[in-house]
Short mmCIF file of C-alpha atoms and ligand atoms in Angstrom, two decimals:
data_model
loop_
_atom_site.label_atom_id
_atom_site.label_comp_id
_atom_site.label_asym_id
_atom_site.label_seq_id
_atom_site.Cartn_x
_atom_site.Cartn_y
_atom_site.Cartn_z
CA MET A 16 48.35 -8.34 -26.52
CA HIS A 17 49.47 -12.11 -25.80
CA ALA A 18 49.05 -14.63 -28.75
CA TYR A 19 47.94 -17.37 -26.10
CA CYS A 20 45.51 -19.99 -27.84
CA CYS A 21 42.77 -22.69 -26.82
CA ARG A 22 43.96 -26.17 -26.09
CA PHE A 23 40.96 -27.57 -27.58
CA CYS A 24 39.82 -25.30 -30.58
CA GLY A 25 42.80 -23.20 -31.08
CA ALA A 26 40.93 -19.70 -30.86
CA SER A 27 43.01 -16.96 -29.16
CA LEU A 28 42.01 -16.26 -25.21
CA HIS A 29 40.90 -12.93 -24.11
CA VAL A 30 38.35 -13.52 -21.31
CA THR A 31 39.71 -13.98 -17.65
CA MET A 32 38.27 -15.77 -15.50
CA VAL A 33 40.77 -15.44 -12.36
CA ASP A 34 44.22 -14.42 -11.78
CA LEU A 35 45.93 -15.78 -8.71
CA GLY A 36 49.01 -13.71 -9.43
CA MET A 37 52.38 -15.75 -9.42
CA SER A 38 52.54 -18.98 -7.45
CA PRO A 39 55.35 -21.73 -7.38
CA LEU A 40 54.20 -25.15 -8.82
CA ALA A 41 51.66 -26.44 -6.19
CA ASN A 42 53.52 -30.12 -5.60
CA ALA A 43 56.84 -28.47 -5.31
CA TYR A 44 57.59 -29.56 -1.80
CA LEU A 45 61.00 -28.13 -0.83
CA THR A 46 63.82 -29.69 1.41
CA ALA A 47 65.26 -27.58 4.25
CA GLU A 48 68.28 -27.32 1.78
CA GLN A 49 66.22 -25.74 -0.92
CA LEU A 50 64.58 -22.91 1.39
CA HIS A 51 67.81 -21.12 0.71
CA GLN A 52 67.56 -21.55 -2.76
CA MET A 53 65.78 -19.60 -5.81
CA GLU A 54 62.08 -20.52 -6.20
CA PRO A 55 60.29 -20.48 -9.43
CA PHE A 56 56.97 -18.64 -9.46
CA TYR A 57 54.33 -19.19 -12.70
CA PRO A 58 51.69 -16.82 -13.28
CA LEU A 59 48.29 -18.85 -12.41
CA HIS A 60 45.99 -16.82 -14.49
CA VAL A 61 42.75 -18.76 -15.84
CA TYR A 62 41.48 -17.79 -19.06
CA VAL A 63 38.22 -18.83 -21.19
CA CYS A 64 37.64 -19.54 -24.68
CA GLU A 65 34.49 -17.42 -26.02
CA HIS A 66 34.28 -20.42 -28.46
CA CYS A 67 34.22 -23.85 -26.78
CA TRP A 68 34.21 -22.33 -23.03
CA LEU A 69 37.54 -24.38 -22.21
CA ALA A 70 38.55 -22.80 -18.70
CA GLN A 71 42.52 -22.98 -18.92
CA LEU A 72 46.10 -22.34 -17.84
CA GLU A 73 48.85 -21.47 -19.97
CA THR A 74 51.26 -24.69 -19.89
CA PHE A 75 54.21 -23.01 -18.50
CA THR A 76 56.67 -25.99 -17.81
CA ALA A 77 57.10 -29.95 -19.28
CA PRO A 78 54.94 -32.29 -17.68
CA GLU A 79 57.71 -34.10 -17.51
CA SER A 80 58.74 -31.68 -14.56
CA ILE A 81 55.96 -31.56 -12.91
CA PHE A 82 55.22 -35.18 -13.12
CA SER A 83 58.29 -37.36 -13.00
CA ASP A 84 58.59 -37.67 -9.62
CA TYR A 85 54.56 -36.66 -8.08
CA ALA A 86 54.64 -36.52 -4.49
CA TYR A 87 50.99 -37.84 -4.26
CA PHE A 88 50.03 -41.33 -3.64
CA SER A 89 46.43 -41.96 -3.40
CA SER A 90 46.90 -44.68 -0.95
CA TYR A 91 47.05 -42.60 2.04
CA SER A 92 43.58 -41.33 1.73
CA ASP A 93 40.80 -43.68 3.51
CA SER A 94 38.13 -42.04 1.63
CA TRP A 95 39.75 -42.12 -1.75
CA LEU A 96 40.05 -46.39 -1.59
CA GLN A 97 36.60 -46.39 -0.36
CA HIS A 98 35.63 -44.34 -3.35
CA ALA A 99 37.98 -46.89 -5.49
CA LYS A 100 36.56 -49.50 -4.62
CA ALA A 101 33.00 -49.11 -4.70
CA TYR A 102 33.68 -47.75 -8.50
CA VAL A 103 35.33 -51.45 -9.21
CA GLU A 104 32.09 -53.25 -8.01
CA MET A 105 29.70 -51.33 -10.29
CA ALA A 106 32.13 -51.32 -13.07
CA VAL A 107 32.56 -55.20 -12.85
CA GLU A 108 28.95 -55.58 -12.70
CA ARG A 109 27.44 -52.97 -15.05
CA PHE A 110 29.78 -53.57 -17.88
CA ASN A 111 30.17 -57.25 -17.51
CA LEU A 112 33.86 -57.85 -16.73
CA SER A 113 35.21 -60.73 -16.21
CA ALA A 114 38.94 -62.54 -16.53
CA THR A 115 39.12 -62.19 -20.34
CA SER A 116 38.48 -58.34 -19.90
CA HIS A 117 41.15 -55.81 -19.91
CA VAL A 118 41.06 -52.82 -18.04
CA VAL A 119 43.42 -49.73 -18.42
CA GLU A 120 43.55 -47.03 -15.85
CA ILE A 121 45.37 -43.83 -17.13
CA ALA A 122 47.39 -42.39 -14.18
CA SER A 123 46.91 -45.32 -12.03
CA ASN A 124 49.19 -44.07 -9.26
CA ASP A 125 50.37 -46.42 -6.80
CA GLY A 126 47.66 -49.20 -8.14
CA TYR A 127 45.23 -47.89 -5.50
CA LEU A 128 42.52 -48.77 -8.04
CA LEU A 129 43.43 -51.44 -10.42
CA GLN A 130 44.40 -53.55 -7.30
CA TYR A 131 40.50 -53.90 -6.87
CA PHE A 132 40.58 -55.36 -10.16
CA VAL A 133 43.42 -57.39 -9.96
CA ALA A 134 41.78 -58.86 -6.24
CA ARG A 135 38.86 -59.88 -8.95
CA GLY A 136 40.78 -61.82 -11.42
CA ILE A 137 40.55 -59.37 -13.96
CA PRO A 138 43.61 -58.18 -16.02
CA VAL A 139 44.68 -54.81 -16.00
CA LEU A 140 47.44 -52.38 -16.96
CA GLY A 141 48.24 -49.18 -15.25
CA ILE A 142 49.87 -46.30 -17.27
CA GLU A 143 51.62 -43.58 -14.66
CA PRO A 144 54.21 -41.11 -16.06
CA ALA A 145 55.63 -41.07 -12.13
CA ALA A 146 58.60 -43.22 -11.96
CA ASN A 147 58.51 -43.55 -7.99
CA VAL A 148 54.95 -43.93 -8.01
CA ALA A 149 54.94 -46.40 -10.69
CA ALA A 150 57.36 -48.39 -8.90
CA ALA A 151 55.15 -48.60 -6.02
CA ALA A 152 52.37 -50.04 -7.93
CA GLN A 153 54.76 -52.34 -9.52
CA GLN A 154 55.81 -53.78 -5.85
CA ARG A 155 52.40 -54.65 -5.22
CA GLY A 156 52.38 -56.64 -8.26
CA ILE A 157 50.06 -54.19 -10.91
CA GLN A 158 52.01 -54.28 -14.28
CA THR A 159 52.64 -50.39 -14.95
CA LEU A 160 53.89 -48.51 -17.75
CA VAL A 161 55.77 -45.41 -16.89
CA ARG A 162 54.93 -43.42 -19.90
CA PHE A 163 52.45 -40.48 -20.73
CA PHE A 164 49.39 -41.12 -22.45
CA GLY A 165 49.02 -40.37 -26.14
CA GLU A 166 48.17 -41.26 -29.49
CA ASP A 167 51.91 -42.88 -29.63
CA LEU A 168 51.26 -45.23 -26.48
CA ALA A 169 47.73 -46.28 -27.45
CA THR A 170 49.28 -47.35 -30.79
CA GLN A 171 52.09 -49.13 -29.00
CA CYS A 172 49.33 -50.69 -26.75
CA VAL A 173 47.14 -51.84 -29.48
CA ALA A 174 49.99 -53.61 -31.26
CA HIS A 175 51.18 -55.29 -28.40
CA GLY A 176 47.56 -57.00 -28.36
CA THR A 177 46.07 -54.72 -25.10
CA PRO A 178 43.05 -53.02 -26.27
CA ALA A 179 40.75 -52.12 -23.71
CA ASP A 180 37.38 -53.24 -22.50
CA LEU A 181 37.37 -50.38 -19.97
CA VAL A 182 39.49 -47.39 -20.21
CA VAL A 183 39.75 -45.51 -16.29
CA GLY A 184 40.54 -41.80 -15.86
CA ASN A 185 40.45 -40.55 -12.58
CA ASN A 186 41.98 -36.50 -11.97
CA VAL A 187 43.74 -36.78 -15.42
CA LEU A 188 41.92 -35.07 -18.07
CA ALA A 189 42.94 -31.99 -16.49
CA HIS A 190 46.30 -32.48 -16.43
CA VAL A 191 46.44 -33.44 -19.84
CA PRO A 192 48.41 -30.53 -21.77
CA GLN A 193 48.14 -32.03 -25.33
CA LEU A 194 44.38 -32.84 -24.63
CA ASN A 195 43.18 -33.23 -28.56
CA ASP A 196 46.26 -35.98 -28.52
CA PHE A 197 44.90 -37.58 -25.27
CA VAL A 198 41.43 -38.09 -26.61
CA SER A 199 42.52 -39.61 -29.79
CA GLY A 200 44.79 -41.89 -27.86
CA LEU A 201 41.64 -43.18 -26.40
CA LYS A 202 39.83 -43.85 -29.77
CA ILE A 203 42.81 -46.04 -30.56
CA VAL A 204 42.94 -47.79 -27.47
CA LEU A 205 39.18 -49.05 -26.94
CA LYS A 206 37.60 -51.99 -28.23
CA PRO A 207 34.70 -51.92 -30.59
CA HIS A 208 32.53 -52.47 -27.78
CA GLY A 209 34.61 -50.39 -24.75
CA VAL A 210 33.61 -47.90 -22.53
CA ILE A 211 35.65 -45.11 -21.05
CA THR A 212 35.07 -43.39 -17.16
CA MET A 213 36.83 -40.38 -16.39
CA GLU A 214 36.31 -38.27 -13.40
CA PHE A 215 37.56 -35.18 -13.24
CA PRO A 216 36.43 -31.56 -10.98
CA HIS A 217 33.57 -29.95 -12.72
CA LEU A 218 33.39 -26.64 -13.18
CA LEU A 219 30.18 -26.04 -12.55
CA ARG A 220 30.53 -27.16 -9.02
CA LEU A 221 33.90 -25.01 -8.71
CA MET A 222 32.67 -21.80 -9.69
CA ALA A 223 29.36 -22.22 -7.62
CA GLU A 224 31.32 -23.39 -4.50
CA LYS A 225 34.13 -20.49 -4.71
CA GLN A 226 36.90 -23.36 -5.28
CA CYS A 227 39.42 -21.13 -6.00
CA ASP A 228 42.11 -23.08 -4.60
CA THR A 229 41.59 -26.15 -7.02
CA ILE A 230 43.36 -23.90 -9.90
CA TYR A 231 47.30 -24.98 -9.97
CA HIS A 232 49.56 -25.31 -12.82
CA GLU A 233 49.12 -29.06 -12.84
CA HIS A 234 45.42 -28.73 -13.85
CA PHE A 235 45.91 -27.26 -17.11
CA SER A 236 42.02 -27.85 -17.90
CA TYR A 237 38.79 -27.14 -15.92
CA PHE A 238 35.67 -28.54 -17.91
CA SER A 239 32.13 -28.27 -18.05
CA LEU A 240 30.19 -31.01 -19.11
CA ARG A 241 29.19 -28.96 -22.55
CA THR A 242 33.11 -28.37 -22.92
CA VAL A 243 34.19 -32.14 -22.44
CA CYS A 244 31.30 -33.74 -24.57
CA ALA A 245 32.38 -31.34 -27.41
CA VAL A 246 36.20 -32.71 -27.20
CA PHE A 247 35.02 -36.31 -27.04
CA VAL A 248 32.34 -35.83 -29.83
CA ALA A 249 35.40 -34.07 -31.85
CA HIS A 250 36.87 -37.41 -32.01
CA GLY A 251 34.29 -39.85 -32.39
CA PHE A 252 32.87 -40.71 -29.12
CA THR A 253 29.24 -39.96 -27.56
CA PHE A 254 28.53 -39.73 -23.61
CA PHE A 255 26.20 -42.16 -22.74
CA ASP A 256 25.83 -41.22 -19.38
CA VAL A 257 27.21 -38.80 -16.38
CA GLU A 258 27.21 -38.80 -12.84
CA GLU A 259 28.10 -36.11 -10.36
CA LEU A 260 30.29 -37.42 -7.38
CA PRO A 261 30.89 -35.88 -4.21
CA PRO A 262 34.63 -37.04 -3.64
CA HIS A 263 37.06 -33.92 -4.15
CA GLY A 264 34.81 -31.25 -3.57
CA GLY A 265 32.49 -32.14 -6.84
CA SER A 266 33.64 -33.61 -10.00
CA LEU A 267 31.89 -35.79 -12.67
CA ARG A 268 32.06 -39.10 -14.02
CA ILE A 269 31.84 -39.51 -17.51
CA TYR A 270 30.83 -42.53 -19.47
CA ALA A 271 31.74 -42.63 -23.50
CA ARG A 272 31.63 -45.22 -26.03
CA HIS A 273 32.39 -45.28 -29.93
CA SER A 274 29.61 -42.83 -31.81
CA GLU A 275 28.92 -46.25 -33.90
CA ASP A 276 28.69 -48.15 -30.91
CA VAL A 277 24.55 -48.54 -30.01
CA SER A 278 24.97 -51.33 -27.12
CA HIS A 279 25.00 -48.88 -24.41
CA PRO A 280 21.79 -46.95 -24.21
CA MET A 281 21.98 -43.48 -23.46
CA THR A 282 20.69 -42.05 -19.65
CA PRO A 283 18.92 -38.80 -19.69
CA ARG A 284 21.18 -37.73 -16.96
CA VAL A 285 23.43 -36.08 -19.72
CA ALA A 286 20.70 -33.47 -21.09
CA ALA A 287 19.66 -32.93 -17.92
CA LEU A 288 23.13 -31.47 -16.53
CA LEU A 289 23.65 -29.74 -19.48
CA GLY A 290 20.55 -27.92 -19.34
CA ARG A 291 21.83 -26.97 -15.97
CA GLU A 292 24.90 -25.91 -17.25
CA GLU A 293 23.25 -23.73 -19.40
CA ALA A 294 21.03 -22.43 -16.74
CA ALA A 295 23.82 -21.48 -14.67
CA GLY A 296 24.89 -19.05 -17.25
CA LEU A 297 28.54 -21.23 -18.50
CA GLN A 298 28.06 -20.07 -21.90
CA CYS A 299 28.14 -16.21 -20.90
CA VAL A 300 31.47 -14.15 -20.39
CA ASP A 301 29.73 -12.35 -17.83
CA THR A 302 29.66 -15.43 -15.49
CA TYR A 303 33.09 -15.79 -15.44
CA LEU A 304 33.68 -12.23 -14.90
CA ALA A 305 31.97 -12.36 -11.87
CA PHE A 306 33.84 -15.44 -10.57
CA ALA A 307 36.72 -13.40 -10.59
CA GLU A 308 35.19 -11.01 -8.29
CA GLU A 309 34.28 -13.02 -5.80
CA VAL A 310 37.51 -14.92 -5.50
CA LYS A 311 39.26 -11.52 -4.57
CA ALA A 312 36.33 -11.53 -2.03
CA THR A 313 37.23 -14.74 -0.76
CA LYS A 314 40.61 -13.46 0.04
CA ARG A 315 39.44 -10.54 1.78
CA ARG A 316 37.68 -12.85 4.14
CA CYS A 317 40.17 -15.44 4.82
CA LEU A 318 42.88 -12.68 5.27
CA ALA A 319 40.33 -10.92 8.25
CA PHE A 320 40.38 -14.43 9.85
CA PHE A 321 43.60 -14.68 9.90
CA LEU A 322 44.58 -11.07 11.20
CA GLN A 323 41.97 -11.06 13.71
CA ALA A 324 42.84 -14.71 15.36
CA LYS A 325 46.97 -13.43 15.60
CA GLN A 326 45.82 -10.22 17.08
CA GLN A 327 43.66 -12.44 20.06
CA GLY A 328 46.76 -13.99 20.57
CA LYS A 329 45.84 -17.42 18.89
CA SER A 330 47.90 -20.25 18.00
CA LEU A 331 47.10 -21.75 14.29
CA ALA A 332 48.56 -25.11 12.32
CA GLY A 333 47.35 -26.63 9.54
CA TYR A 334 46.06 -30.06 8.46
CA GLY A 335 47.29 -31.35 5.37
CA ALA A 336 49.71 -30.27 2.40
CA PRO A 337 47.69 -30.97 -0.77
CA ALA A 338 48.14 -28.75 -3.82
CA LYS A 339 44.99 -26.63 -3.02
CA GLY A 340 46.34 -25.45 0.20
CA ASN A 341 49.43 -24.72 -1.41
CA THR A 342 47.53 -22.52 -4.23
CA LEU A 343 45.23 -20.55 -1.43
CA LEU A 344 48.24 -20.17 1.20
CA ASN A 345 50.37 -18.59 -1.60
CA TYR A 346 47.11 -16.20 -3.17
CA LEU A 347 46.81 -15.17 0.92
CA GLY A 348 50.25 -14.90 1.20
CA VAL A 349 49.93 -16.84 4.60
CA GLY A 350 52.97 -18.28 5.63
CA THR A 351 54.49 -18.99 9.52
CA ASP A 352 53.80 -15.66 10.07
CA PHE A 353 50.30 -17.17 10.40
CA LEU A 354 50.21 -20.85 10.63
CA ASP A 355 52.99 -22.27 12.65
CA TYR A 356 53.52 -25.90 10.45
CA THR A 357 51.09 -27.84 8.86
CA VAL A 358 50.63 -31.99 9.60
CA ASP A 359 50.55 -34.67 6.85
CA ARG A 360 50.19 -38.42 7.09
CA SER A 361 52.07 -38.92 4.30
CA PRO A 362 55.65 -39.86 5.07
CA HIS A 363 56.83 -38.35 1.19
CA LYS A 364 55.67 -35.14 2.46
CA GLN A 365 56.80 -34.77 6.08
CA GLY A 366 60.18 -33.19 7.04
CA HIS A 367 59.43 -30.88 3.64
CA PHE A 368 57.97 -27.54 3.40
CA LEU A 369 55.08 -26.32 1.28
CA PRO A 370 56.33 -24.66 -2.04
CA GLY A 371 56.30 -20.51 -1.93
CA THR A 372 55.29 -20.47 1.76
CA HIS A 373 57.68 -22.52 3.43
CA ILE A 374 55.40 -23.91 6.31
CA PRO A 375 57.12 -27.12 7.67
CA ILE A 376 55.31 -30.23 6.90
CA LEU A 377 55.34 -32.32 10.18
CA HIS A 378 54.01 -35.86 11.51
CA PRO A 379 49.96 -35.62 12.67
CA ASP A 380 51.54 -36.18 16.31
CA ALA A 381 52.62 -32.45 16.54
CA ILE A 382 49.17 -31.56 16.94
CA THR A 383 48.97 -33.17 20.20
CA THR A 384 51.95 -31.45 21.24
CA THR A 385 51.77 -28.20 20.47
CA LYS A 386 48.00 -27.94 21.08
CA PRO A 387 47.07 -25.32 18.31
CA ASP A 388 43.98 -23.15 19.34
CA TYR A 389 42.92 -23.35 15.51
CA LEU A 390 43.48 -26.31 13.08
CA VAL A 391 43.10 -25.25 9.52
CA ILE A 392 41.97 -28.16 7.37
CA LEU A 393 43.25 -27.73 3.86
CA PRO A 394 41.94 -30.46 2.06
CA TRP A 395 38.30 -29.46 2.96
CA ASN A 396 37.12 -31.96 0.41
CA ILE A 397 38.26 -34.98 2.90
CA GLN A 398 37.76 -32.86 6.29
CA ALA A 399 34.71 -35.35 7.70
CA GLU A 400 37.74 -37.73 7.60
CA ILE A 401 39.99 -35.43 9.59
CA ARG A 402 37.95 -34.18 12.09
CA GLN A 403 37.15 -37.90 13.51
CA GLN A 404 40.86 -38.44 12.99
CA MET A 405 41.78 -35.03 14.84
CA ALA A 406 38.79 -35.18 17.51
CA HIS A 407 40.82 -35.12 20.22
CA ILE A 408 41.73 -30.89 20.09
CA ARG A 409 38.82 -30.30 21.49
CA GLU A 410 40.21 -32.05 25.23
CA TRP A 411 42.63 -28.19 24.88
CA GLY A 412 39.61 -26.38 23.44
CA GLY A 413 41.00 -26.36 19.67
CA ARG A 414 38.84 -25.44 16.98
CA PHE A 415 38.20 -26.70 13.39
CA VAL A 416 38.54 -24.02 10.78
CA THR A 417 37.77 -24.25 6.59
CA LEU A 418 38.38 -21.38 4.67
CA ILE A 419 36.79 -22.53 1.65
CA PRO A 420 33.83 -21.56 -0.01
CA ASP A 421 33.56 -19.45 3.17
CA VAL A 422 35.64 -19.37 6.54
CA VAL A 423 33.93 -21.43 9.10
CA VAL A 424 35.08 -21.99 12.52
CA SER A 425 33.60 -25.09 14.31
CA VAL A 426 34.20 -27.32 17.23
ZN1 LIG B 1289 38.39 -23.11 -27.20
#
């Protein structure tokens, strides 16, 4: 038996939710030179805690090695920028933010979101551990600390006179190895009547829509509302609202306040969603065991598509080089024997190779030059945007393919 314990409650873990085998770090894009070197692979095995129902991966590598030179630049996705702008408009209105307020964003990336607060004259502080990404934010005038967030940093922020009226954390909670230290830091940095909003992928949607490709080593935790609520309650917070969001294939946005602060009224949405999670069986071991079987069936369907396409002499290219694509392609064992190449708009990824599968990442113009029969969209969560950008593949009879939750071929 392994001695592996729950990141939140400390109970030992025994129940497998899904085992995707061995996989490289999903954001470890390779240079041509690195193709000739050894490449580290780690188990991609999700357990669920039978006590608090936190689904989780073991932490194999120090976060410093995963996040210090992160290749993901938020500003390269149009839909994500629109989402950030709409959020800022909502938050300024709902929480009466002004030039005397202070907004802190954890994992602020290249300043993609804070720029909209700055444009409205609201003081901000970004916290971003990836130095290369933080430098991009600083270049556009957004004050950014190159640090990991936790109790230590929160204490320093307060000592320097910068507690927060609003703490924003989008797609960071799942990436936190020391979950209790992180939430405890939130308690320190938030003003008495301040608000926290956090967005993270919703476990209910991950399971319902078979999004097994959203599992990768950088995602340490997979949250239901019930479990994330338990974590925050344990650290003195109350959730007063929750929203279900379409971006990133089904995320939650939680709204938290200090438990002793009654200035933000409760909405009925928290209780309603907790009820739906219970009805879906998220507090039942069998639900997780059934998911493990569904993922194997997904693999068989995907491989059947790739085999048939190649037997028919078709050419295939990918669109996008997201972490989720790397999880899926490594789990399937699909390399350049099936996908000739993939393309990505980010110049930081072009000229590199996907980890594990070693598929080259090219500029999107390659699609027009080689005219593939099938364009496999790896970031299915922004497929509408990609179908628009790549509408011209229809000129040579090209078809779009998405693999999750099911294989869909369309014009
Ligand atoms: Zn637990």
